[in-house]
Short mmCIF file of C-alpha atoms in Angstrom, two decimals:
data_model
loop_
_atom_site.label_atom_id
_atom_site.label_comp_id
_atom_site.label_asym_id
_atom_site.label_seq_id
_atom_site.Cartn_x
_atom_site.Cartn_y
_atom_site.Cartn_z
CA MET A 371 89.78 -28.23 82.13
CA ALA A 372 86.25 -29.51 83.66
CA LEU A 373 84.23 -27.21 81.57
CA PRO A 374 83.43 -29.64 78.40
CA LEU A 375 82.85 -32.21 80.88
CA ILE A 376 80.46 -30.50 82.84
CA THR A 377 78.48 -29.34 79.71
CA LEU A 378 78.46 -33.03 78.31
CA LEU A 379 77.17 -34.11 81.82
CA PHE A 380 74.40 -31.51 81.72
CA GLU A 381 73.44 -32.37 78.04
CA ALA A 382 73.45 -36.09 79.24
CA LEU A 383 70.78 -35.33 82.00
CA SER A 384 68.80 -32.44 80.60
CA SER A 385 67.03 -34.78 77.87
CA SER A 386 66.00 -38.38 77.78
CA GLY A 387 67.32 -38.85 74.28
CA ASP A 388 65.27 -40.17 71.53
CA SER A 389 67.46 -43.14 71.07
CA PHE A 390 69.14 -44.04 73.92
CA ALA A 391 66.29 -46.20 75.30
CA HIS A 392 66.67 -48.62 72.15
CA ILE A 393 70.27 -48.54 72.28
CA ARG A 394 70.40 -49.46 76.15
CA GLU A 395 67.86 -52.58 75.06
CA THR A 396 69.52 -53.89 71.90
CA VAL A 397 73.18 -53.22 71.55
CA LEU A 398 74.64 -51.37 74.39
CA THR A 399 76.09 -54.41 76.02
CA ASP A 400 78.03 -55.72 73.01
CA TYR A 401 79.27 -51.74 72.85
CA VAL A 402 80.63 -52.19 76.44
CA ILE A 403 81.99 -55.43 76.08
CA ASN A 404 83.92 -54.53 72.65
CA THR A 405 85.40 -51.44 74.09
CA ALA A 406 86.59 -53.38 77.47
CA LEU A 407 88.05 -56.01 75.23
CA LEU A 408 89.72 -53.75 73.27
CA MET A 409 90.80 -51.75 76.00
CA LEU A 410 92.35 -54.95 77.93
CA SER A 411 93.82 -56.19 74.46
CA VAL A 412 95.82 -52.90 73.98
CA GLY A 413 96.87 -52.59 77.79
CA THR A 414 98.33 -56.11 77.33
CA LEU A 415 100.22 -55.89 74.40
CA VAL A 416 102.00 -52.54 74.85
CA LEU A 417 103.23 -53.84 78.15
CA LEU A 418 104.38 -57.26 76.24
CA ILE A 419 106.12 -54.74 73.84
CA GLY A 420 107.21 -51.65 75.70
CA ILE A 421 108.47 -53.24 79.02
CA PRO A 422 111.15 -55.24 77.50
CA LEU A 423 112.15 -52.96 75.16
CA ALA A 424 112.56 -50.21 78.02
CA TRP A 425 114.52 -52.54 80.33
CA LEU A 426 116.92 -53.59 77.12
CA ILE A 427 117.62 -49.89 75.93
CA ALA A 428 118.16 -48.86 79.64
CA ASN A 429 120.09 -51.44 81.39
CA CYS A 430 121.75 -53.57 78.71
CA ASP A 431 124.78 -52.78 76.27
CA PHE A 432 124.63 -54.51 72.78
CA TRP A 433 125.23 -53.90 69.39
CA GLY A 434 122.96 -51.21 67.74
CA LYS A 435 121.43 -50.09 71.38
CA ARG A 436 122.25 -46.36 70.09
CA PHE A 437 120.25 -46.77 67.24
CA PHE A 438 117.19 -48.33 68.64
CA ASN A 439 117.37 -46.04 71.58
CA TRP A 440 115.77 -43.70 69.33
CA ALA A 441 114.28 -45.47 66.39
CA LEU A 442 111.74 -47.21 68.79
CA VAL A 443 110.09 -44.13 69.57
CA LEU A 444 109.33 -43.30 65.74
CA PRO A 445 105.83 -45.53 65.76
CA LEU A 446 104.49 -42.52 68.12
CA ALA A 447 104.33 -40.56 65.26
CA MET A 448 101.92 -42.74 62.93
CA PRO A 449 98.24 -42.13 63.25
CA ALA A 450 96.89 -45.44 63.80
CA TYR A 451 94.33 -44.98 61.24
CA LEU A 452 97.06 -44.75 58.94
CA VAL A 453 98.93 -47.75 59.86
CA ALA A 454 95.20 -49.36 59.69
CA TYR A 455 94.89 -48.38 55.99
CA THR A 456 98.21 -49.43 55.19
CA TYR A 457 97.93 -53.03 56.78
CA THR A 458 94.78 -53.48 55.32
CA ASP A 459 96.08 -52.85 51.96
CA LEU A 460 99.03 -55.49 52.53
CA LEU A 461 96.85 -58.08 54.44
CA ASP A 462 93.36 -58.29 53.25
CA TYR A 463 91.93 -60.85 50.91
CA ALA A 464 92.47 -58.73 47.75
CA GLY A 465 96.08 -57.65 49.26
CA PRO A 466 99.45 -58.58 47.60
CA ILE A 467 100.37 -61.10 50.60
CA GLN A 468 96.95 -62.99 50.13
CA ILE A 469 97.46 -62.96 46.52
CA THR A 470 100.91 -64.06 46.74
CA LEU A 471 100.00 -67.18 49.06
CA ARG A 472 97.31 -68.41 46.74
CA ASP A 473 99.57 -68.23 43.87
CA TRP A 474 102.19 -70.19 45.56
CA PHE A 475 100.16 -73.02 47.02
CA GLY A 476 97.19 -73.09 44.54
CA TRP A 477 94.56 -71.90 47.02
CA THR A 478 91.42 -70.87 45.33
CA SER A 479 89.09 -69.11 48.08
CA VAL A 480 89.45 -68.60 51.78
CA ASN A 481 87.93 -72.00 52.46
CA ASP A 482 91.11 -73.42 51.50
CA TYR A 483 93.41 -71.83 54.05
CA TRP A 484 93.30 -69.52 57.26
CA PHE A 485 94.43 -66.21 57.32
CA PHE A 486 94.37 -63.49 60.31
CA ASP A 487 91.53 -61.34 59.82
CA ILE A 488 92.82 -57.63 60.29
CA ARG A 489 89.34 -56.08 59.88
CA SER A 490 88.45 -57.56 63.57
CA LEU A 491 88.68 -56.52 66.91
CA SER A 492 91.91 -58.38 67.41
CA GLY A 493 93.17 -56.62 64.31
CA ALA A 494 92.35 -53.14 65.89
CA ALA A 495 94.06 -53.91 68.95
CA VAL A 496 97.12 -54.78 66.85
CA MET A 497 97.08 -51.74 65.26
CA LEU A 498 96.56 -49.58 68.41
CA SER A 499 99.20 -51.42 70.00
CA LEU A 500 101.64 -50.57 67.19
CA VAL A 501 101.37 -46.86 67.66
CA LEU A 502 100.85 -46.80 71.43
CA TYR A 503 103.52 -48.84 72.98
CA PRO A 504 106.26 -45.86 72.53
CA TYR A 505 103.95 -44.54 75.59
CA VAL A 506 105.23 -47.20 77.97
CA TYR A 507 108.39 -47.37 76.23
CA LEU A 508 109.31 -43.80 76.94
CA MET A 509 108.02 -43.64 80.35
CA VAL A 510 109.20 -46.92 81.77
CA ARG A 511 112.84 -46.20 80.26
CA SER A 512 112.84 -42.78 81.91
CA SER A 513 111.82 -44.80 85.16
CA PHE A 514 114.55 -47.32 84.63
CA LEU A 515 117.06 -44.85 84.08
CA GLU A 516 116.21 -42.90 87.12
CA GLN A 517 116.24 -45.87 89.51
CA ASN A 518 119.18 -46.14 91.91
CA ALA A 519 121.40 -48.87 90.53
CA THR A 520 122.81 -49.55 93.99
CA LEU A 521 119.91 -51.53 94.81
CA THR A 522 120.29 -53.75 91.81
CA GLN A 523 123.92 -54.36 92.50
CA ALA A 524 122.97 -55.18 96.03
CA ALA A 525 120.67 -57.71 94.75
CA ARG A 526 123.32 -59.04 92.41
CA VAL A 527 125.81 -59.53 95.58
CA LEU A 528 123.16 -61.45 97.04
CA GLY A 529 123.24 -64.05 94.34
CA LYS A 530 120.29 -62.82 91.93
CA THR A 531 120.29 -63.25 88.19
CA PRO A 532 119.81 -60.39 86.02
CA PHE A 533 116.38 -61.59 85.25
CA LYS A 534 115.27 -61.99 89.17
CA CYS A 535 116.66 -58.38 89.63
CA PHE A 536 114.46 -57.33 86.79
CA MET A 537 111.65 -59.33 88.13
CA GLN A 538 112.09 -58.18 91.67
CA VAL A 539 113.59 -54.80 91.80
CA SER A 540 113.63 -53.03 88.46
CA LEU A 541 110.23 -53.83 87.38
CA PRO A 542 108.55 -53.07 91.15
CA LEU A 543 110.42 -50.03 91.40
CA ALA A 544 109.08 -48.76 87.75
CA ARG A 545 105.26 -50.14 88.84
CA ASN A 546 103.90 -46.24 89.00
CA ALA A 547 105.53 -45.35 85.78
CA ILE A 548 104.10 -48.80 84.20
CA VAL A 549 100.63 -48.21 85.39
CA ALA A 550 100.50 -44.82 84.51
CA SER A 551 101.55 -45.21 81.09
CA CYS A 552 99.47 -48.29 80.70
CA ALA A 553 96.00 -46.12 81.76
CA LEU A 554 96.97 -43.86 79.13
CA VAL A 555 97.30 -46.33 76.36
CA MET A 556 93.97 -47.76 77.58
CA MET A 557 92.14 -44.24 77.84
CA GLU A 558 93.44 -43.47 74.22
CA SER A 559 92.43 -46.61 72.90
CA MET A 560 88.79 -46.16 74.36
CA ALA A 561 88.55 -42.66 72.68
CA ASP A 562 89.91 -44.14 69.05
CA PHE A 563 87.31 -43.91 66.30
CA ALA A 564 89.00 -43.69 63.10
CA THR A 565 90.66 -47.17 63.49
CA VAL A 566 87.60 -48.97 65.10
CA ASN A 567 85.42 -47.52 62.81
CA TYR A 568 87.40 -48.42 59.55
CA PHE A 569 87.49 -52.02 61.02
CA ALA A 570 83.82 -52.12 61.42
CA VAL A 571 84.36 -52.76 65.44
CA SER A 572 81.19 -51.48 67.63
CA THR A 573 82.76 -49.49 70.60
CA LEU A 574 80.93 -47.07 72.54
CA THR A 575 83.15 -44.40 70.58
CA THR A 576 81.71 -45.47 67.24
CA ALA A 577 78.33 -45.66 68.89
CA VAL A 578 78.57 -41.85 70.05
CA TYR A 579 79.60 -41.00 66.50
CA ASP A 580 76.61 -42.86 65.08
CA THR A 581 73.92 -41.53 67.24
CA TRP A 582 75.12 -37.84 66.80
CA LEU A 583 75.98 -37.59 63.27
CA GLY A 584 73.78 -40.58 62.20
CA HIS A 585 70.56 -39.87 64.19
CA TYR A 586 71.00 -36.31 65.35
CA ASP A 587 70.57 -37.28 68.79
CA LEU A 588 72.96 -35.08 70.59
CA ALA A 589 71.46 -36.09 74.05
CA SER A 590 71.75 -39.78 73.85
CA ALA A 591 74.97 -39.50 72.46
CA ALA A 592 76.10 -37.32 75.44
CA LYS A 593 74.38 -40.59 77.81
CA LEU A 594 77.12 -42.77 75.89
CA SER A 595 79.81 -40.44 76.44
CA SER A 596 78.99 -40.10 80.00
CA ILE A 597 79.17 -44.02 80.61
CA MET A 598 82.70 -43.70 78.94
CA VAL A 599 83.86 -40.88 81.27
CA MET A 600 82.54 -43.41 84.17
CA GLY A 601 84.44 -45.95 82.71
CA ILE A 602 87.76 -43.66 82.68
CA PHE A 603 87.09 -42.46 86.47
CA VAL A 604 86.87 -46.37 87.62
CA LEU A 605 90.29 -46.57 85.65
CA LEU A 606 91.90 -44.10 87.47
CA PHE A 607 90.34 -45.02 90.88
CA LEU A 608 91.81 -48.72 90.28
CA GLU A 609 95.10 -47.31 89.33
CA GLN A 610 95.13 -45.27 92.49
CA LEU A 611 94.31 -48.31 94.53
CA GLN A 612 96.76 -50.67 93.45
CA LYS A 613 99.37 -48.11 94.29
CA GLY A 614 98.27 -48.22 97.74
CA LYS A 615 100.72 -46.18 100.32
CA GLN A 616 104.02 -47.60 98.42
CA LYS A 617 106.23 -44.55 97.75
CA SER A 618 109.18 -45.26 95.50
CA SER A 619 110.95 -42.01 95.87
CA ASN A 620 115.05 -42.03 95.75
CA ASP A 621 117.18 -40.41 98.03
CA ALA A 622 120.43 -38.65 97.07
CA LYS A 623 121.78 -40.62 94.18
CA VAL A 624 125.82 -40.25 95.57
CA SER A 625 128.30 -41.39 93.00
CA GLN A 626 125.98 -43.68 91.76
CA GLN A 627 127.26 -45.74 88.56
CA SER A 628 124.96 -46.50 85.61
CA LEU A 629 123.72 -50.11 85.61
CA THR A 630 124.51 -52.07 82.33
CA TYR A 631 124.49 -55.68 81.59
CA LYS A 632 126.95 -56.68 78.80
CA LEU A 633 124.99 -59.39 76.63
CA THR A 634 126.29 -62.43 75.14
CA GLN A 635 126.35 -63.27 71.44
CA LYS A 636 123.54 -65.06 71.39
CA GLN A 637 121.59 -62.78 73.71
CA THR A 638 122.52 -59.73 71.68
CA VAL A 639 120.97 -61.42 68.42
CA LEU A 640 117.59 -62.03 70.29
CA ALA A 641 117.67 -58.42 71.44
CA VAL A 642 118.63 -56.98 68.17
CA SER A 643 115.94 -59.48 66.44
CA PHE A 644 113.36 -58.36 68.74
CA CYS A 645 114.00 -54.43 68.43
CA SER A 646 113.98 -54.99 64.47
CA LEU A 647 110.93 -56.66 64.66
CA ILE A 648 108.87 -54.23 66.50
CA LEU A 649 110.50 -50.93 64.26
CA PHE A 650 110.03 -52.95 60.99
CA VAL A 651 106.21 -53.80 61.99
CA ALA A 652 105.40 -50.88 63.65
CA PHE A 653 107.25 -48.12 61.37
CA LEU A 654 108.94 -49.28 58.40
CA VAL A 655 106.25 -50.98 56.91
CA PRO A 656 103.75 -48.36 56.75
CA VAL A 657 106.35 -45.75 56.05
CA PHE A 658 107.21 -47.83 52.93
CA VAL A 659 103.71 -47.76 51.78
CA LEU A 660 103.10 -44.30 52.32
CA LEU A 661 106.68 -43.49 50.37
CA GLN A 662 105.28 -45.72 47.57
CA TYR A 663 102.17 -44.06 46.97
CA ALA A 664 104.11 -40.76 47.29
CA VAL A 665 106.40 -41.42 44.88
CA HIS A 666 103.89 -43.09 42.40
CA TYR A 667 101.08 -40.55 42.73
CA PHE A 668 103.30 -37.64 42.96
CA GLU A 669 101.93 -35.23 40.19
CA GLN A 670 98.19 -35.69 41.84
CA SER A 671 99.19 -35.16 45.15
CA TRP A 672 101.75 -32.40 45.29
CA SER A 673 100.59 -29.14 46.22
CA THR A 674 102.25 -26.16 48.43
CA GLN A 675 99.29 -25.91 50.77
CA VAL A 676 100.44 -29.02 52.19
CA PHE A 677 103.50 -27.25 53.73
CA GLU A 678 100.80 -24.65 55.26
CA PHE A 679 98.69 -27.42 56.48
CA ALA A 680 101.90 -28.76 58.24
CA PHE A 681 102.79 -25.23 59.80
CA ASN A 682 99.05 -25.35 61.26
CA SER A 683 99.54 -28.00 62.70
CA ALA A 684 102.72 -27.91 64.36
CA GLY A 685 101.92 -24.41 65.82
CA ILE A 686 98.68 -25.86 67.61
CA ALA A 687 100.80 -28.82 68.75
CA PHE A 688 103.30 -26.83 70.14
CA ILE A 689 101.04 -24.37 71.72
CA THR A 690 98.82 -27.05 73.60
CA ALA A 691 102.03 -28.71 74.71
CA LEU A 692 103.21 -25.56 76.17
CA LEU A 693 99.90 -24.94 78.06
CA ALA A 694 99.24 -28.42 79.15
CA LEU A 695 102.91 -28.70 80.63
CA LEU A 696 102.48 -25.37 82.53
CA LEU A 697 98.67 -26.17 83.63
CA SER A 698 100.15 -29.69 84.88
CA LEU A 699 103.12 -28.25 86.72
CA VAL A 700 100.88 -26.28 88.78
CA LEU A 701 98.42 -29.20 89.61
CA ASN A 702 100.95 -31.31 90.41
CA TYR A 703 103.29 -28.75 92.42
CA ALA A 704 99.92 -27.80 94.35
CA TYR A 705 99.03 -31.38 95.56
CA ARG A 706 102.72 -31.77 96.64
CA VAL A 707 102.48 -28.88 98.89
CA LYS A 708 99.28 -29.61 100.37
CA PRO A 709 98.20 -33.30 99.50
CA ASN A 710 94.67 -32.89 100.22
CA LYS A 711 91.48 -34.29 98.96
CA VAL A 712 90.44 -31.10 96.76
CA GLN A 713 94.08 -31.18 95.17
CA ALA A 714 93.58 -35.11 94.52
CA PHE A 715 90.16 -34.57 92.83
CA SER A 716 91.36 -31.55 90.59
CA LEU A 717 94.19 -33.51 89.23
CA LYS A 718 91.46 -36.38 88.34
CA ALA A 719 89.12 -33.85 86.93
CA ALA A 720 91.70 -32.21 84.83
CA SER A 721 92.61 -35.56 83.30
CA SER A 722 88.90 -36.96 82.73
CA GLY A 723 88.49 -35.15 79.01
CA TYR A 724 90.99 -37.88 77.54
CA ALA A 725 88.39 -40.33 77.39
CA ILE A 726 85.70 -37.94 75.51
CA PRO A 727 85.46 -38.86 71.75
CA GLY A 728 86.79 -35.86 69.81
CA THR A 729 83.41 -35.11 68.21
CA VAL A 730 81.86 -34.81 71.61
CA MET A 731 84.62 -33.18 72.65
CA ALA A 732 84.08 -30.71 70.14
CA ILE A 733 80.36 -30.30 71.20
CA GLY A 734 81.80 -29.58 75.01
CA VAL A 735 84.11 -27.11 73.63
CA LEU A 736 81.52 -25.34 71.38
CA VAL A 737 78.77 -24.88 73.55
CA PRO A 738 80.55 -22.71 76.21
CA LEU A 739 82.54 -20.92 73.89
CA THR A 740 79.62 -19.61 71.95
CA PHE A 741 78.20 -18.56 74.92
CA LEU A 742 80.98 -16.46 75.55
CA ASP A 743 81.30 -15.24 72.09
CA ILE A 744 77.63 -14.04 72.56
CA GLN A 745 78.29 -12.42 75.77
CA ILE A 746 81.53 -10.64 74.22
CA ASN A 747 79.39 -9.38 71.40
CA ASP A 748 76.52 -8.09 73.60
CA LEU A 749 78.88 -6.38 75.91
CA THR A 750 81.12 -4.62 72.95
CA VAL A 751 77.92 -3.52 71.29
CA TRP A 752 76.45 -2.27 74.90
CA LEU A 753 79.70 -0.27 75.13
CA GLY A 754 79.09 1.37 71.52
CA PHE A 755 81.42 -0.83 69.62
CA SER A 756 80.99 -3.19 66.68
CA ALA A 757 80.35 -6.78 67.48
CA PRO A 758 83.85 -8.71 66.79
CA GLY A 759 82.16 -11.97 65.86
CA LEU A 760 82.84 -15.49 66.99
CA LEU A 761 86.46 -14.52 68.72
CA LEU A 762 86.53 -18.19 70.55
CA SER A 763 84.64 -20.63 68.73
CA GLY A 764 85.15 -19.42 65.46
CA SER A 765 89.10 -19.15 65.40
CA ILE A 766 91.95 -21.46 66.51
CA VAL A 767 91.37 -20.98 70.22
CA ALA A 768 88.46 -23.78 70.09
CA ILE A 769 91.00 -26.06 68.54
CA ILE A 770 93.76 -25.53 71.26
CA PHE A 771 91.12 -25.54 73.77
CA ALA A 772 89.61 -28.88 72.83
CA HIS A 773 93.45 -30.31 72.33
CA LEU A 774 94.31 -28.84 75.75
CA VAL A 775 91.42 -30.41 77.60
CA ARG A 776 91.94 -33.56 75.75
CA PHE A 777 95.56 -34.15 76.25
CA ILE A 778 96.60 -32.73 79.67
CA ALA A 779 96.12 -36.06 81.40
CA ILE A 780 99.29 -37.06 79.43
CA ALA A 781 101.42 -34.45 81.22
CA ASN A 782 99.30 -34.89 84.71
CA LYS A 783 100.12 -38.55 84.61
CA THR A 784 103.73 -38.55 83.73
CA LEU A 785 104.67 -35.45 86.29
CA GLU A 786 102.51 -37.07 88.89
CA SER A 787 104.79 -40.54 88.62
CA SER A 788 107.90 -37.92 88.25
CA TYR A 789 106.78 -36.41 91.58
CA GLU A 790 106.14 -39.55 93.46
CA LYS A 791 109.95 -40.30 93.20
CA ILE A 792 111.08 -37.07 94.60
CA SER A 793 111.58 -37.92 98.48
CA PRO A 794 110.14 -35.41 100.85
CA SER A 795 113.18 -34.68 102.49
CA LEU A 796 114.44 -32.85 99.62
CA ASP A 797 111.52 -30.46 100.28
CA MET A 798 112.66 -30.09 103.46
CA VAL A 799 116.24 -29.17 103.08
CA ALA A 800 115.14 -26.73 100.64
CA LYS A 801 112.79 -25.17 103.08
CA THR A 802 115.43 -25.00 105.75
CA MET A 803 117.34 -22.74 103.56
CA GLY A 804 114.48 -20.15 103.06
CA THR A 805 113.33 -21.65 99.90
CA ASN A 806 109.54 -21.52 99.34
CA GLY A 807 106.61 -21.19 97.04
CA VAL A 808 107.68 -20.56 93.46
CA ASN A 809 111.26 -20.74 94.29
CA LEU A 810 110.95 -24.28 95.67
CA LEU A 811 109.04 -25.13 92.46
CA LYS A 812 111.76 -23.48 90.22
CA LYS A 813 114.88 -24.51 91.85
CA VAL A 814 114.05 -28.04 93.31
CA HIS A 815 111.18 -29.61 91.68
CA ILE A 816 111.60 -28.43 87.87
CA PRO A 817 115.29 -29.52 87.71
CA LEU A 818 114.40 -33.13 88.90
CA VAL A 819 110.99 -33.66 87.02
CA ARG A 820 112.60 -32.41 83.81
CA LYS A 821 113.09 -35.34 82.01
CA SER A 822 109.72 -36.66 82.59
CA ALA A 823 108.31 -33.01 81.68
CA MET A 824 110.08 -33.59 78.38
CA VAL A 825 108.48 -36.78 77.69
CA ALA A 826 105.06 -35.62 78.50
CA ALA A 827 105.27 -32.36 76.27
CA LEU A 828 106.64 -34.60 73.45
CA LEU A 829 103.77 -37.02 73.69
CA ILE A 830 101.23 -34.14 73.81
CA PHE A 831 102.80 -32.35 70.68
CA VAL A 832 102.65 -35.87 68.63
CA GLU A 833 99.34 -36.51 69.59
CA SER A 834 98.04 -33.16 68.92
CA MET A 835 99.64 -33.28 65.29
CA LYS A 836 97.28 -36.59 64.90
CA GLU A 837 94.16 -35.32 66.71
CA LEU A 838 91.48 -35.61 64.03
CA PRO A 839 88.01 -34.96 64.97
CA ALA A 840 88.27 -32.07 67.02
CA ALA A 841 90.16 -30.31 64.42
CA LEU A 842 87.69 -31.56 61.63
CA LEU A 843 84.76 -30.14 63.57
CA LEU A 844 86.29 -27.05 65.05
CA GLN A 845 88.72 -25.68 62.32
CA PRO A 846 87.90 -21.74 61.48
CA PHE A 847 86.90 -21.29 57.62
CA ASP A 848 89.80 -21.31 55.32
CA PHE A 849 91.83 -23.13 58.10
CA GLN A 850 92.93 -26.84 57.69
CA THR A 851 95.31 -29.22 59.52
CA LEU A 852 97.29 -31.99 58.01
CA PRO A 853 94.89 -34.71 59.45
CA THR A 854 92.17 -33.40 58.33
CA TYR A 855 93.58 -32.98 54.90
CA VAL A 856 94.74 -36.73 54.67
CA TYR A 857 91.32 -37.82 56.34
CA GLN A 858 89.50 -36.23 53.39
CA TYR A 859 91.00 -38.39 51.03
CA ALA A 860 91.48 -41.60 53.02
CA SER A 861 87.74 -41.52 54.17
CA ASP A 862 87.04 -41.91 50.30
CA GLU A 863 89.73 -44.70 49.86
CA GLN A 864 92.02 -42.41 48.11
CA LEU A 865 95.14 -42.48 50.79
CA GLU A 866 97.57 -42.44 47.75
CA LEU A 867 96.63 -38.87 46.84
CA ALA A 868 97.25 -37.87 50.46
CA ALA A 869 100.69 -40.05 51.12
CA LEU A 870 102.40 -36.58 51.03
CA GLY A 871 100.60 -35.07 53.90
CA ALA A 872 100.45 -38.43 55.80
CA ILE A 873 104.27 -38.51 55.60
CA LEU A 874 104.68 -34.88 56.66
CA ILE A 875 102.64 -35.38 59.56
CA VAL A 876 105.31 -38.33 60.58
CA LEU A 877 108.27 -35.85 59.73
CA VAL A 878 107.00 -33.30 61.95
CA GLY A 879 106.40 -35.71 64.82
CA LEU A 880 109.84 -37.02 64.26
CA ILE A 881 111.97 -33.83 65.16
CA PRO A 882 111.04 -33.70 68.68
CA LEU A 883 111.40 -37.51 69.16
CA LEU A 884 114.94 -37.25 68.18
CA ILE A 885 115.73 -34.09 70.33
CA LEU A 886 113.62 -35.71 73.35
CA ASN A 887 115.72 -39.26 73.39
CA ARG A 888 119.24 -36.86 72.81
CA SER A 889 117.82 -34.86 76.04
CA ILE A 890 117.30 -38.41 77.90
CA ASP A 891 120.44 -39.81 77.38
CA THR A 892 122.61 -36.75 78.10
CA SER A 893 120.52 -36.02 81.46
CA SER A 894 120.52 -39.56 82.60
CA ILE A 895 124.33 -39.97 82.36
CA ASP A 896 124.79 -36.66 84.19
CA SER A 897 122.35 -37.78 86.94
CA ASN A 898 124.57 -41.10 87.77
CA LYS A 899 127.63 -38.57 88.73
CA ILE A 900 125.52 -35.85 90.66
CA ASP A 901 124.78 -35.53 94.39
CA HIS A 902 121.31 -34.03 94.68
CA SER A 903 122.27 -32.74 98.26
CA LYS A 904 124.70 -30.31 96.39
CA VAL A 905 122.51 -29.85 93.37
CA ILE A 906 119.59 -28.27 95.90
CA GLN A 907 122.43 -26.34 97.65
CA ASN A 908 123.64 -24.55 94.32
CA ARG A 909 119.98 -24.12 93.33
CA VAL A 910 119.07 -22.29 96.05
CA ASP A 911 122.61 -20.06 96.36
CA GLY A 912 121.66 -19.13 92.71
CA LYS A 913 124.56 -20.73 91.30
#
């Protein structure tokens, strides 16, 4: 997992870079400030959106809850650049909203009124927040569902109001999930390219692209990327620092009842309005615009190849999610049984690729895989066989490897947060019954982290479906994915001709979203009725 990062750092240190000195003296400060402001803005917005939604769905009973339970996850299937394109068409000066306002009030120019500038850093932050808040919503909701309700019930007996219970009990217990999800969102916003580039916001990611593709200076691009990687390590360090030595493990939820607040009519109206507003803005509006394009330009955009591209994208996303989950489970289990500095560093090193921009990640993957291909071809020729060609760098192996390095951080942070809630006493009970090694992982840990593992797999699948730069640069000949197909038209200001492909990206991502929400709901109901000590006994006995 660290091989592309090592390649990137080696490239950054091996050459001075023709453009880097000029960038450092002129615009580097602006790049860093814009990137930091974007990360902080997106992180703040997703917390303000995701945490209230997670608590409402997990702990409150109101009309429409079952619908919003799964519907609020739908924006996760939307690529941020598609949302940016659709809202730019709606909110720009030449868009229908501003035209209507000028007709109504008789305004003639921008000097007559103020309107939100969508093509700005704040506009990019809003667009990214609309598609990234489900990170916080899913992970924090899962944490709320796993909390022992007796703690909140005890606080209620002591006279605490539901709001104080939320602030003083539920929120502190979910802190690890909140920080982990926010860190993932901030890393994702740092690495975003399509949205900020479309809005002409100068960040470190756009600087990397411009330096490499515009000036063909890979060494300078690698140096800029190394700054981003250093920023991610600082972010991970601060996350670990705030945790301190606090543990939030749950010991045996014996005969636990679910925690549910029955909302009044006024509270129900407010809750439904808030959930509807987020769903409408983040998902329904972009989907409506894309559907309108798809219907109006159906004859120009229809092609059977679109479904072939959808199958390619889904296959790559499924393999990536499966491999990332397996590798992350091994890393987290190793840290669980031997929590030393080496294992802790392994988790951080494996998560470092999340901040690397897709194009630079493609270079970090392509260089070592090409080297391996050369060695394989030389070996086969030496053995008397014909050279097989580019087995690794010229196939989907390169795309899968790039996606795996890019998104394994999602699985690492999700499983790490879930593992912290498992009491060490449960491991001790299993070990006294003779369960160690793989059996401990299979019979005790996997059942207890199953929900979080499914959340991680979903997030990786959907993010792999939407990933553009790595697939664009690493795709083999005669092989294309949905994001690359859509981007070719969108970059030429012809999104309407690729609206059908954009809708397929959303549809393919919706299927695992619905399955996941159903699984979380079912498992959360069951977990409230189970004595975990009996579960361990039955697992160890093979029942």
